[in-house]
Tab-separated table of C-alpha atoms in Angstrom:
chain	number	residue	atom	x	y	z
D	250	UNK	CA	86.848	142.752	115.554
D	251	UNK	CA	85.354	140.097	112.847
D	252	UNK	CA	88.087	137.694	114.324
D	253	UNK	CA	86.674	137.927	118.022
D	254	UNK	CA	83.420	137.066	116.019
D	255	UNK	CA	85.317	133.897	115.089
D	256	UNK	CA	86.771	132.816	117.692
D	257	UNK	CA	83.525	133.023	119.736
D	258	UNK	CA	81.720	130.881	116.467
D	259	UNK	CA	84.334	128.250	117.263
D	260	UNK	CA	83.972	128.129	121.038
D	261	UNK	CA	80.637	127.604	120.693
D	262	UNK	CA	80.944	125.138	118.107
D	263	UNK	CA	83.371	122.965	120.395
D	264	UNK	CA	80.931	123.586	123.336
D	265	UNK	CA	78.021	122.614	121.312
D	266	UNK	CA	79.919	119.160	120.003
D	267	UNK	CA	80.817	118.143	123.470
D	268	UNK	CA	84.866	118.631	122.470
D	269	UNK	CA	84.867	121.452	125.833
D	270	UNK	CA	82.218	121.900	128.129
D	271	UNK	CA	81.046	125.575	128.892
D	272	UNK	CA	83.506	125.907	131.959
D	273	UNK	CA	86.118	125.629	129.647
D	274	UNK	CA	85.413	128.401	127.643
D	275	UNK	CA	87.369	131.564	128.566
D	276	UNK	CA	90.933	129.403	128.569
D	277	UNK	CA	89.304	127.840	125.092
D	278	UNK	CA	88.847	131.661	124.125
D	279	UNK	CA	92.931	132.111	125.224
D	280	UNK	CA	94.102	129.053	124.119
D	281	UNK	CA	93.352	129.918	120.728
D	282	UNK	CA	94.093	133.411	121.555
D	283	UNK	CA	97.700	132.409	121.427
D	284	UNK	CA	97.714	130.109	118.331
D	285	UNK	CA	96.241	133.377	116.445
D	286	UNK	CA	98.984	135.418	118.376
D	287	UNK	CA	96.619	137.831	119.680
D	288	UNK	CA	96.711	139.461	123.108
D	289	UNK	CA	93.387	141.101	123.662
D	290	UNK	CA	89.703	139.923	122.622
D	291	UNK	CA	86.432	141.558	123.195
D	292	UNK	CA	83.330	138.944	123.462
D	293	UNK	CA	80.743	139.810	121.020
D	294	UNK	CA	77.325	139.671	122.371
D	295	UNK	CA	75.751	138.230	118.801
D	296	UNK	CA	73.985	134.469	119.700
D	297	UNK	CA	75.519	132.666	116.326
D	298	UNK	CA	73.430	129.950	115.960
D	299	UNK	CA	74.621	126.899	114.240
D	300	UNK	CA	78.064	127.026	113.398
D	301	UNK	CA	80.056	126.566	109.730
D	302	UNK	CA	83.072	125.167	110.919
D	303	UNK	CA	84.389	125.969	107.418
D	304	UNK	CA	84.116	128.467	106.983
D	305	UNK	CA	84.881	129.951	110.469
D	306	UNK	CA	88.760	127.902	109.957
D	307	UNK	CA	88.758	130.265	106.744
D	308	UNK	CA	87.955	133.780	107.803
D	309	UNK	CA	90.687	132.458	110.603
D	310	UNK	CA	93.515	132.107	108.726
D	311	UNK	CA	91.968	134.695	105.994
D	312	UNK	CA	92.990	137.065	108.958
D	313	UNK	CA	95.733	134.826	110.097
D	314	UNK	CA	97.606	135.863	106.800
D	315	UNK	CA	96.367	139.254	106.856
D	316	UNK	CA	98.604	139.458	110.341
D	317	UNK	CA	101.441	137.810	108.881
D	318	UNK	CA	100.942	134.669	111.151
D	319	UNK	CA	100.392	132.447	108.656
D	320	UNK	CA	103.329	132.452	106.127
D	321	UNK	CA	101.530	131.454	103.098
D	322	UNK	CA	98.342	131.657	102.196
D	323	UNK	CA	97.876	127.733	100.904
D	324	UNK	CA	96.489	124.514	101.653
D	325	UNK	CA	99.366	123.112	102.786
D	326	UNK	CA	99.415	126.132	104.912
D	327	UNK	CA	96.367	126.803	105.798
D	328	UNK	CA	95.870	123.140	106.989
D	329	UNK	CA	98.302	122.881	109.362
D	330	UNK	CA	97.607	126.319	110.741
D	331	UNK	CA	93.607	125.213	111.113
D	332	UNK	CA	94.660	121.806	112.530
D	333	UNK	CA	96.215	123.995	115.350
D	334	UNK	CA	93.622	125.495	116.139
D	335	UNK	CA	91.666	122.782	116.526
D	336	UNK	CA	93.957	120.895	118.084
D	337	UNK	CA	93.290	123.549	121.273
D	338	UNK	CA	89.705	122.242	121.162
D	339	UNK	CA	90.295	118.780	121.323
D	340	UNK	CA	90.172	116.590	124.188
D	341	UNK	CA	93.519	114.771	125.418
D	342	UNK	CA	94.000	111.005	124.710
D	343	UNK	CA	92.845	109.567	127.967
D	344	UNK	CA	89.848	111.689	128.028
D	345	UNK	CA	88.891	110.386	124.769
D	346	UNK	CA	89.537	106.690	125.124
D	347	UNK	CA	87.392	106.950	128.686
D	348	UNK	CA	85.025	107.953	126.891
D	349	UNK	CA	84.945	105.056	124.165
D	350	UNK	CA	85.739	102.774	126.993
D	351	UNK	CA	82.777	103.174	128.881
D	352	UNK	CA	80.802	102.937	125.497
D	353	UNK	CA	81.507	100.003	124.642
D	354	UNK	CA	80.954	98.589	127.919
D	355	UNK	CA	77.271	98.273	126.800
D	356	UNK	CA	77.368	98.766	123.440
D	357	UNK	CA	80.446	98.179	120.592
D	358	UNK	CA	78.647	100.484	118.323
D	359	UNK	CA	77.750	103.155	121.167
D	360	UNK	CA	81.334	104.121	121.073
D	361	UNK	CA	82.439	103.508	116.829
D	362	UNK	CA	79.308	105.892	116.277
D	363	UNK	CA	80.584	107.727	119.055
D	364	UNK	CA	84.203	107.644	118.620
D	365	UNK	CA	83.136	108.294	114.221
D	366	UNK	CA	81.557	111.402	114.878
D	367	UNK	CA	84.272	112.833	117.015
D	368	UNK	CA	86.609	112.500	114.185
D	369	UNK	CA	84.109	114.549	112.199
D	370	UNK	CA	83.715	117.324	115.058
D	371	UNK	CA	87.114	117.541	115.299
D	372	UNK	CA	87.601	118.473	112.113
D	373	UNK	CA	90.229	115.152	111.979
D	374	UNK	CA	87.629	113.760	108.773
D	375	UNK	CA	87.048	116.942	107.108
D	376	UNK	CA	83.073	116.771	106.523
D	377	UNK	CA	82.870	119.512	104.519
D	378	UNK	CA	86.705	118.170	101.990
D	379	UNK	CA	84.614	114.108	102.040
D	380	UNK	CA	81.195	115.691	100.928
D	381	UNK	CA	82.706	117.487	97.589
D	382	UNK	CA	83.832	113.232	96.602
D	383	UNK	CA	82.068	112.480	93.365
D	384	UNK	CA	79.862	108.648	94.670
D	385	UNK	CA	77.661	106.326	92.367
D	386	UNK	CA	76.672	102.117	92.643
D	387	UNK	CA	77.037	100.641	89.061
D	388	UNK	CA	75.051	97.838	88.341
D	389	UNK	CA	78.057	94.824	86.932
D	390	UNK	CA	77.042	91.508	86.377
D	391	UNK	CA	78.437	90.658	89.576
D	392	UNK	CA	75.654	93.276	91.701
D	393	UNK	CA	76.435	97.058	92.325
D	394	UNK	CA	79.906	98.158	92.965
D	395	UNK	CA	80.413	101.540	94.378
D	396	UNK	CA	82.463	103.925	92.041
D	397	UNK	CA	84.232	106.741	93.896
D	398	UNK	CA	86.234	110.187	92.439
D	399	UNK	CA	88.314	110.914	95.562
D	400	UNK	CA	88.058	114.757	95.644
D	401	UNK	CA	89.008	114.916	99.402
D	402	UNK	CA	93.039	114.927	99.358
D	403	UNK	CA	94.271	118.789	99.274
D	404	UNK	CA	96.839	118.664	96.278
D	405	UNK	CA	100.003	120.308	97.491
D	406	UNK	CA	100.743	123.480	96.290
D	407	UNK	CA	104.432	124.252	95.001
D	408	UNK	CA	105.598	126.314	97.550
D	409	UNK	CA	105.358	123.646	100.122
D	410	UNK	CA	106.915	121.044	97.760
D	411	UNK	CA	110.124	123.470	97.553
D	412	UNK	CA	109.989	123.963	100.816
D	413	UNK	CA	109.776	120.074	102.075
D	414	UNK	CA	112.710	119.766	99.597
D	415	UNK	CA	115.125	122.312	101.889
D	416	UNK	CA	113.708	120.116	105.155
D	417	UNK	CA	116.007	118.312	107.159
D	418	UNK	CA	115.490	114.513	106.909
D	419	UNK	CA	113.178	113.377	109.524
D	420	UNK	CA	112.179	110.060	110.593
D	421	UNK	CA	109.305	111.048	113.198
D	422	UNK	CA	106.600	110.143	113.063
D	423	UNK	CA	108.804	107.553	111.027
D	424	UNK	CA	104.945	106.920	108.908
D	425	UNK	CA	102.093	108.354	108.983
D	426	UNK	CA	99.959	105.518	110.495
D	427	UNK	CA	102.116	105.709	114.278
D	428	UNK	CA	101.592	106.425	116.783
D	429	UNK	CA	103.666	109.495	117.114
D	430	UNK	CA	101.117	111.349	115.057
D	431	UNK	CA	98.695	111.759	117.814
D	432	UNK	CA	99.127	115.566	118.186
D	433	UNK	CA	101.596	115.672	116.458
D	434	UNK	CA	102.197	119.632	114.740
D	435	UNK	CA	103.117	118.446	111.090
D	436	UNK	CA	105.214	119.917	108.279
D	437	UNK	CA	104.447	120.508	104.898
D	438	UNK	CA	105.338	117.497	104.334
D	439	UNK	CA	103.528	115.129	106.937
D	440	UNK	CA	100.381	116.194	107.616
D	441	UNK	CA	99.162	118.370	111.540
D	442	UNK	CA	97.379	115.461	113.615
D	443	UNK	CA	97.071	117.861	117.184
D	444	UNK	CA	93.169	116.738	116.516
D	445	UNK	CA	93.829	113.430	116.214
D	446	UNK	CA	93.361	110.848	118.993
D	447	UNK	CA	93.483	107.203	119.064
D	448	UNK	CA	92.287	104.938	120.840
D	449	UNK	CA	93.736	101.677	122.429
D	450	UNK	CA	92.768	98.035	121.296
D	451	UNK	CA	94.431	94.587	122.304
D	452	UNK	CA	93.816	92.247	119.746
D	453	UNK	CA	95.608	88.612	119.919
D	454	UNK	CA	97.290	89.460	123.135
D	455	UNK	CA	99.427	92.162	121.468
D	456	UNK	CA	98.895	96.454	121.454
D	457	UNK	CA	97.215	97.657	118.389
D	458	UNK	CA	95.336	101.308	117.829
D	459	UNK	CA	92.356	101.953	116.654
D	460	UNK	CA	91.632	105.141	114.667
D	461	UNK	CA	89.472	106.547	111.123
D	462	UNK	CA	91.194	107.371	108.132
D	463	UNK	CA	90.726	111.214	107.300
D	464	UNK	CA	89.733	110.350	103.950
D	465	UNK	CA	86.660	108.036	104.109
D	466	UNK	CA	86.023	106.292	101.446
D	467	UNK	CA	82.897	104.483	103.261
D	468	UNK	CA	80.848	104.649	106.312
D	469	UNK	CA	82.835	104.893	109.481
D	470	UNK	CA	86.399	103.660	107.334
D	471	UNK	CA	88.747	102.741	110.555
D	472	UNK	CA	91.830	101.938	110.335
D	473	UNK	CA	93.976	99.867	112.749
D	474	UNK	CA	96.790	98.932	113.306
D	475	UNK	CA	99.956	98.514	115.480
D	476	UNK	CA	101.568	100.238	117.940
D	477	UNK	CA	104.702	98.759	116.610
D	478	UNK	CA	105.675	100.396	113.068
D	479	UNK	CA	106.550	96.781	111.611
D	480	UNK	CA	106.385	95.535	108.381
D	481	UNK	CA	102.613	93.885	106.823
D	482	UNK	CA	102.811	90.201	106.997
D	483	UNK	CA	99.731	88.401	105.825
D	484	UNK	CA	100.874	84.614	108.298
D	485	UNK	CA	98.555	82.811	110.968
D	486	UNK	CA	98.873	86.029	114.069
D	487	UNK	CA	97.049	88.283	111.105
D	488	UNK	CA	94.144	85.627	110.407
D	489	UNK	CA	93.813	85.650	114.554
D	490	UNK	CA	94.056	89.257	114.643
D	491	UNK	CA	90.970	89.706	111.799
D	492	UNK	CA	89.114	87.131	113.290
D	493	UNK	CA	89.654	88.096	117.087
D	494	UNK	CA	88.602	91.759	115.837
D	495	UNK	CA	85.381	90.833	115.055
D	496	UNK	CA	84.616	89.413	117.111
D	497	UNK	CA	85.346	92.557	119.747
D	498	UNK	CA	83.427	94.667	116.639
D	499	UNK	CA	81.240	92.446	115.805
D	500	UNK	CA	79.523	95.251	113.377
D	501	UNK	CA	82.890	95.776	111.554
D	502	UNK	CA	84.310	94.046	108.839
D	503	UNK	CA	87.956	93.719	108.973
D	504	UNK	CA	90.896	93.234	106.177
D	505	UNK	CA	94.232	93.526	105.853
D	506	UNK	CA	95.772	94.610	102.536
D	507	UNK	CA	98.117	92.463	100.659
D	508	UNK	CA	101.944	92.172	101.516
D	509	UNK	CA	103.731	92.165	98.897
D	510	UNK	CA	103.975	95.169	95.961
D	511	UNK	CA	101.697	95.532	92.745
D	512	UNK	CA	99.230	94.091	94.669
D	513	UNK	CA	99.202	95.182	98.507
D	514	UNK	CA	98.481	98.897	99.624
D	515	UNK	CA	99.789	102.077	100.088
D	516	UNK	CA	101.479	102.067	103.478
D	517	UNK	CA	103.419	98.329	103.406
D	518	UNK	CA	106.106	99.229	105.561
D	519	UNK	CA	103.597	99.653	109.181
D	520	UNK	CA	101.333	96.947	109.922
D	521	UNK	CA	97.507	97.621	110.040
D	522	UNK	CA	94.340	96.699	109.147
D	523	UNK	CA	91.459	98.580	107.132
D	524	UNK	CA	87.664	97.516	108.056
D	525	UNK	CA	84.373	99.857	109.154
D	526	UNK	CA	80.545	99.745	108.568
D	527	UNK	CA	80.068	98.789	105.322
D	528	UNK	CA	78.262	96.403	103.534
D	529	UNK	CA	80.817	95.887	100.154
D	530	UNK	CA	79.472	94.121	96.743
D	531	UNK	CA	81.867	91.088	97.318
D	532	UNK	CA	79.984	90.418	101.153
D	533	UNK	CA	77.036	90.256	99.458
D	534	UNK	CA	78.032	88.340	96.468
D	535	UNK	CA	76.888	84.271	96.809
D	536	UNK	CA	79.293	81.032	96.973
D	537	UNK	CA	78.921	79.419	93.463
D	538	UNK	CA	80.966	76.565	93.913
D	539	UNK	CA	81.042	74.838	97.076
D	540	UNK	CA	84.010	72.754	97.865
D	541	UNK	CA	85.344	70.730	100.582
D	542	UNK	CA	88.456	70.697	102.410
D	543	UNK	CA	90.243	67.529	104.055
D	544	UNK	CA	89.966	67.346	107.490
D	545	UNK	CA	87.827	70.614	107.192
D	546	UNK	CA	84.633	69.303	106.662
D	547	UNK	CA	82.566	71.417	109.820
D	548	UNK	CA	84.102	74.402	107.907
D	549	UNK	CA	81.593	75.585	105.182
D	550	UNK	CA	83.826	76.389	102.038
D	551	UNK	CA	83.668	77.611	98.909
D	552	UNK	CA	84.265	79.731	95.786
D	553	UNK	CA	82.192	83.391	95.675
D	554	UNK	CA	81.171	84.644	91.894
D	555	UNK	CA	83.401	87.349	91.843
D	556	UNK	CA	85.614	89.082	89.123
D	557	UNK	CA	88.869	88.319	91.840
D	558	UNK	CA	89.599	84.322	92.639
D	559	UNK	CA	87.879	84.347	96.737
D	560	UNK	CA	87.805	81.384	98.682
D	561	UNK	CA	85.111	82.071	101.514
D	562	UNK	CA	85.196	79.949	105.160
D	563	UNK	CA	82.406	79.671	107.370
D	564	UNK	CA	82.566	78.638	111.052
D	565	UNK	CA	80.926	79.560	114.417
D	566	UNK	CA	84.771	78.471	115.395
D	567	UNK	CA	87.202	81.301	114.866
D	568	UNK	CA	89.796	78.787	115.776
D	569	UNK	CA	89.254	75.885	112.940
D	570	UNK	CA	88.786	79.439	110.775
D	571	UNK	CA	92.803	80.129	111.022
D	572	UNK	CA	93.786	76.474	111.462
D	573	UNK	CA	92.546	76.261	107.716
D	574	UNK	CA	93.152	79.645	106.316
D	575	UNK	CA	96.918	78.965	107.308
D	576	UNK	CA	96.664	76.266	105.518
D	577	UNK	CA	95.893	77.190	102.319
D	578	UNK	CA	98.128	80.136	102.777
D	579	UNK	CA	101.131	78.300	103.413
D	580	UNK	CA	99.702	75.801	100.261
D	581	UNK	CA	99.135	79.052	97.879
D	582	UNK	CA	102.623	80.445	98.973
D	583	UNK	CA	104.681	77.640	96.898
D	584	UNK	CA	101.907	76.927	94.687
D	585	UNK	CA	103.121	77.242	90.829
D	586	UNK	CA	100.713	76.160	87.961
D	587	UNK	CA	102.112	76.853	84.670
D	588	UNK	CA	99.064	76.124	82.149
D	589	UNK	CA	97.210	78.849	84.335
D	590	UNK	CA	100.009	80.840	84.886
D	591	UNK	CA	100.789	80.918	88.099
D	592	UNK	CA	104.209	81.352	89.584
D	593	UNK	CA	104.643	80.947	92.986
D	594	UNK	CA	108.100	82.972	92.433
D	595	UNK	CA	110.612	83.855	89.087
D	596	UNK	CA	114.092	83.921	90.131
D	597	UNK	CA	113.671	84.194	93.805
D	598	UNK	CA	111.423	86.740	93.925
D	599	UNK	CA	108.068	85.478	95.579
D	600	UNK	CA	105.010	86.054	93.942
D	601	UNK	CA	101.931	84.733	95.824
D	602	UNK	CA	99.715	86.377	98.915
D	603	UNK	CA	96.283	87.043	100.192
D	604	UNK	CA	94.129	89.737	100.886
D	605	UNK	CA	92.158	88.427	103.793
D	606	UNK	CA	88.604	89.941	104.825
D	607	UNK	CA	86.886	88.818	108.361
D	608	UNK	CA	83.833	90.039	109.271
D	609	UNK	CA	80.522	88.450	111.415
D	610	UNK	CA	77.460	86.715	109.843
D	611	UNK	CA	74.425	85.368	110.966
D	612	UNK	CA	76.227	84.334	114.755
D	613	UNK	CA	79.112	82.965	112.725
D	614	UNK	CA	82.972	83.221	111.563
D	615	UNK	CA	83.150	84.111	107.954
D	616	UNK	CA	86.730	84.728	106.823
D	617	UNK	CA	86.595	85.952	102.591
D	618	UNK	CA	90.395	84.974	101.038
D	619	UNK	CA	91.239	86.267	97.809
D	620	UNK	CA	94.184	84.833	96.248
D	621	UNK	CA	97.000	87.197	94.760
D	622	UNK	CA	99.563	87.694	92.058
D	623	UNK	CA	102.406	90.185	91.800
D	624	UNK	CA	104.277	88.595	88.804
D	625	UNK	CA	105.465	91.311	85.693
D	626	UNK	CA	105.891	90.732	82.306
D	627	UNK	CA	107.486	92.883	79.282
D	628	UNK	CA	103.685	92.834	77.876
D	629	UNK	CA	102.647	94.422	81.705
D	630	UNK	CA	104.757	95.474	83.401
D	631	UNK	CA	103.219	96.423	86.598
D	632	UNK	CA	101.576	93.511	86.552
D	633	UNK	CA	99.857	90.306	84.434
D	634	UNK	CA	97.331	90.028	87.607
D	635	UNK	CA	96.827	94.026	87.817
D	636	UNK	CA	94.863	97.007	84.940
D	637	UNK	CA	96.443	96.454	81.847
D	638	UNK	CA	96.971	98.954	79.956
D	639	UNK	CA	93.925	99.517	78.229
D	640	UNK	CA	91.789	100.239	81.265
D	641	UNK	CA	94.511	102.799	82.273
D	642	UNK	CA	92.537	106.176	80.926
D	643	UNK	CA	90.487	104.951	83.810
D	644	UNK	CA	91.819	102.663	86.649
D	645	UNK	CA	95.783	102.731	87.319
D	646	UNK	CA	96.870	102.629	90.529
D	647	UNK	CA	97.120	99.427	92.760
D	648	UNK	CA	94.188	97.354	93.393
D	649	UNK	CA	94.753	96.613	96.790
D	650	UNK	CA	91.947	96.269	99.850
D	651	UNK	CA	88.630	98.270	99.809
D	652	UNK	CA	88.992	97.555	95.508
D	653	UNK	CA	88.986	94.199	96.026
D	654	UNK	CA	85.714	94.898	97.793
D	655	UNK	CA	84.314	96.557	95.430
D	656	UNK	CA	84.758	100.378	95.955
D	657	UNK	CA	86.538	101.528	93.037
D	658	UNK	CA	88.566	104.836	94.482
D	659	UNK	CA	89.221	106.503	90.969
D	660	UNK	CA	91.735	110.127	90.593
D	661	UNK	CA	90.604	113.001	90.757
D	662	UNK	CA	91.243	114.150	87.452
D	663	UNK	CA	88.258	111.747	86.007
D	664	UNK	CA	85.744	114.515	87.502
D	665	UNK	CA	86.165	116.994	84.515
D	666	UNK	CA	87.253	114.243	81.985
D	667	UNK	CA	84.215	112.070	82.700
D	668	UNK	CA	81.836	115.228	82.813
D	669	UNK	CA	83.539	116.697	79.466
D	670	UNK	CA	83.243	113.324	77.518
D	671	UNK	CA	79.412	113.011	78.694
D	672	UNK	CA	79.089	116.277	76.987
D	673	UNK	CA	81.303	116.244	74.092
D	674	UNK	CA	79.124	112.215	73.061
D	675	UNK	CA	75.926	114.401	73.588
D	676	UNK	CA	76.405	117.396	71.658
D	677	UNK	CA	77.915	114.887	68.696
D	678	UNK	CA	81.625	115.884	69.123
D	679	UNK	CA	84.930	115.290	68.867
D	680	UNK	CA	86.465	113.691	71.680
D	681	UNK	CA	89.985	113.397	70.207
D	682	UNK	CA	90.100	116.878	69.735
D	683	UNK	CA	91.118	117.549	73.228
D	684	UNK	CA	93.824	115.655	75.297
D	685	UNK	CA	91.493	115.589	77.844
D	686	UNK	CA	88.952	113.057	76.455
D	687	UNK	CA	91.280	111.836	73.820
D	688	UNK	CA	92.633	108.887	75.964
D	689	UNK	CA	89.105	108.390	76.341
D	690	UNK	CA	88.211	108.310	72.993
D	691	UNK	CA	88.599	104.893	71.619
D	692	UNK	CA	86.057	103.552	75.119
D	693	UNK	CA	83.575	106.104	75.008
D	694	UNK	CA	83.019	106.039	70.708
D	695	UNK	CA	82.745	102.150	71.546
D	696	UNK	CA	79.589	101.949	74.142
D	697	UNK	CA	77.994	105.040	72.877
D	698	UNK	CA	77.123	103.361	69.370
D	699	UNK	CA	74.651	101.301	71.911
D	700	UNK	CA	72.807	104.459	73.539
D	701	UNK	CA	70.618	107.280	72.654
D	702	UNK	CA	72.707	109.820	74.452
D	703	UNK	CA	71.120	113.012	75.260
D	704	UNK	CA	72.791	115.844	77.139
D	705	UNK	CA	70.013	114.814	80.290
D	706	UNK	CA	71.037	111.375	80.351
D	707	UNK	CA	74.955	111.375	78.791
D	708	UNK	CA	76.933	111.619	82.353
D	709	UNK	CA	75.055	108.142	83.559
D	710	UNK	CA	75.719	106.134	81.026
D	711	UNK	CA	78.836	107.573	81.087
D	712	UNK	CA	78.729	106.516	85.117
D	713	UNK	CA	77.610	103.337	84.002
D	714	UNK	CA	80.526	102.573	81.633
D	715	UNK	CA	82.872	103.398	84.337
D	716	UNK	CA	81.145	101.004	86.417
D	717	UNK	CA	81.892	98.076	83.920
D	718	UNK	CA	85.145	99.133	83.338
D	719	UNK	CA	85.788	98.727	87.062
D	720	UNK	CA	84.810	95.053	86.776
D	721	UNK	CA	87.153	94.632	84.160
D	722	UNK	CA	89.913	95.830	86.019
D	723	UNK	CA	89.173	93.140	89.410
D	724	UNK	CA	88.530	91.129	86.167
D	725	UNK	CA	92.373	91.239	85.259
D	726	UNK	CA	93.595	91.471	88.844
D	727	UNK	CA	91.738	88.047	89.476
D	728	UNK	CA	94.321	85.415	89.009
D	729	UNK	CA	91.846	82.971	88.091
D	730	UNK	CA	89.907	83.789	85.024
D	731	UNK	CA	86.345	83.073	85.111
D	732	UNK	CA	86.349	80.415	82.231
D	733	UNK	CA	85.771	76.948	82.144
D	734	UNK	CA	89.956	76.578	81.823
D	735	UNK	CA	89.858	79.420	84.824
D	736	UNK	CA	87.095	77.261	86.965
D	737	UNK	CA	88.887	74.052	86.556
D	738	UNK	CA	92.643	75.544	87.602
D	739	UNK	CA	91.158	77.186	90.670
D	740	UNK	CA	89.266	73.966	91.623
D	741	UNK	CA	92.723	72.179	90.434
D	742	UNK	CA	94.300	74.630	93.823
D	743	UNK	CA	91.559	73.771	96.296
D	744	UNK	CA	91.872	70.223	95.702
D	745	UNK	CA	95.728	70.475	96.473
D	746	UNK	CA	95.679	71.889	99.556
């Protein structure tokens, strides 16, 4: 039977990737048969060589649907089912933690490298979907920015949405970050996580966990999350945790989203950081205006050449960075400068916070403090320091930690829309004749005049111009503008600390 060959391929894959040992084969086959609701199996004699995991799982989902085991043949239900299959082959948490710690004792980067591959081998990170993401680099006045159009998050299908409405309210797991996701079977409105394993870490003497993002916006994109479901908070303890983490994992950066709406991340209810093994454009950006903070002359500090408002602190002593960062934060929380349109609060609502990023560089600790403000006005109802309406055809969503550092995460709709813009520009067509390109018409017509556009170069030109739009997005999100007046106002704040 075809299903027997698919089962054998999946078990072969688990052995070859080290998820199971050869002596586990019979147990693994029977575990898969239970999930597939099959009660017999004939071991095929063929040897299959390298296994295409996505193809094998797709074949098993097709078979399960044909036999009525898989109720619906949509991506949500298929994901629930194939994750259940992979969960049968994923080692228990104690083994994963033990392996990680053994490797960490010799080399932290070896431990994270193994764990990252493991998260892909279990299909928690779906390699086949990540490969579909569009990625390119764009040269801007702030260096090369990273652009990605994320295509790896599956779209919700109508049947799953309808089914979710009929589900009783559930508070388990409380959110998609909670430790209780590890091994959870999922439901139509919550992803399956039987193949998910987290690693315990201690930062600032408190229990946290390390995992990878299933959507991987950059190399080794990790999430570090509090063992307790507690809200995000930027404070002195946050700075200590960030610097403690990079002392334990010096090859990683780590940062936190801000703790206020609009300028914060998508999950404010659960305290967490994001990090990884990647160098963003903001890290490469130099300090262009050195500053000195009174009482902290031993800490190298300055304003970074970046479209957002960034104070960089450097020292061999992490404690000194914590002390100064806390002082900057407390000052910024209550700081107003009407001439620069910065208000600490309006009608009792606080507006000022910080997006912090920590790293090690040349043996020193480094902390970037990105000043944020979430005030809204009638003219800018989504935020004054947020992409303005004229850029919404490219980026309307919040500017979180990843964007702050120089990586644009753009919506999936742009894959088709930008391709059509390029095609229409190359053919001399009318951008306003198609609703998919109409929203981009003013922008595209403006830049097209500066190029000789052909079918061969059209898309690369469009991609270059998207990068320049993203640089504008970051400029809009900067509380101090890169003008003489903005720089003077920025220095007024640093002098006040």
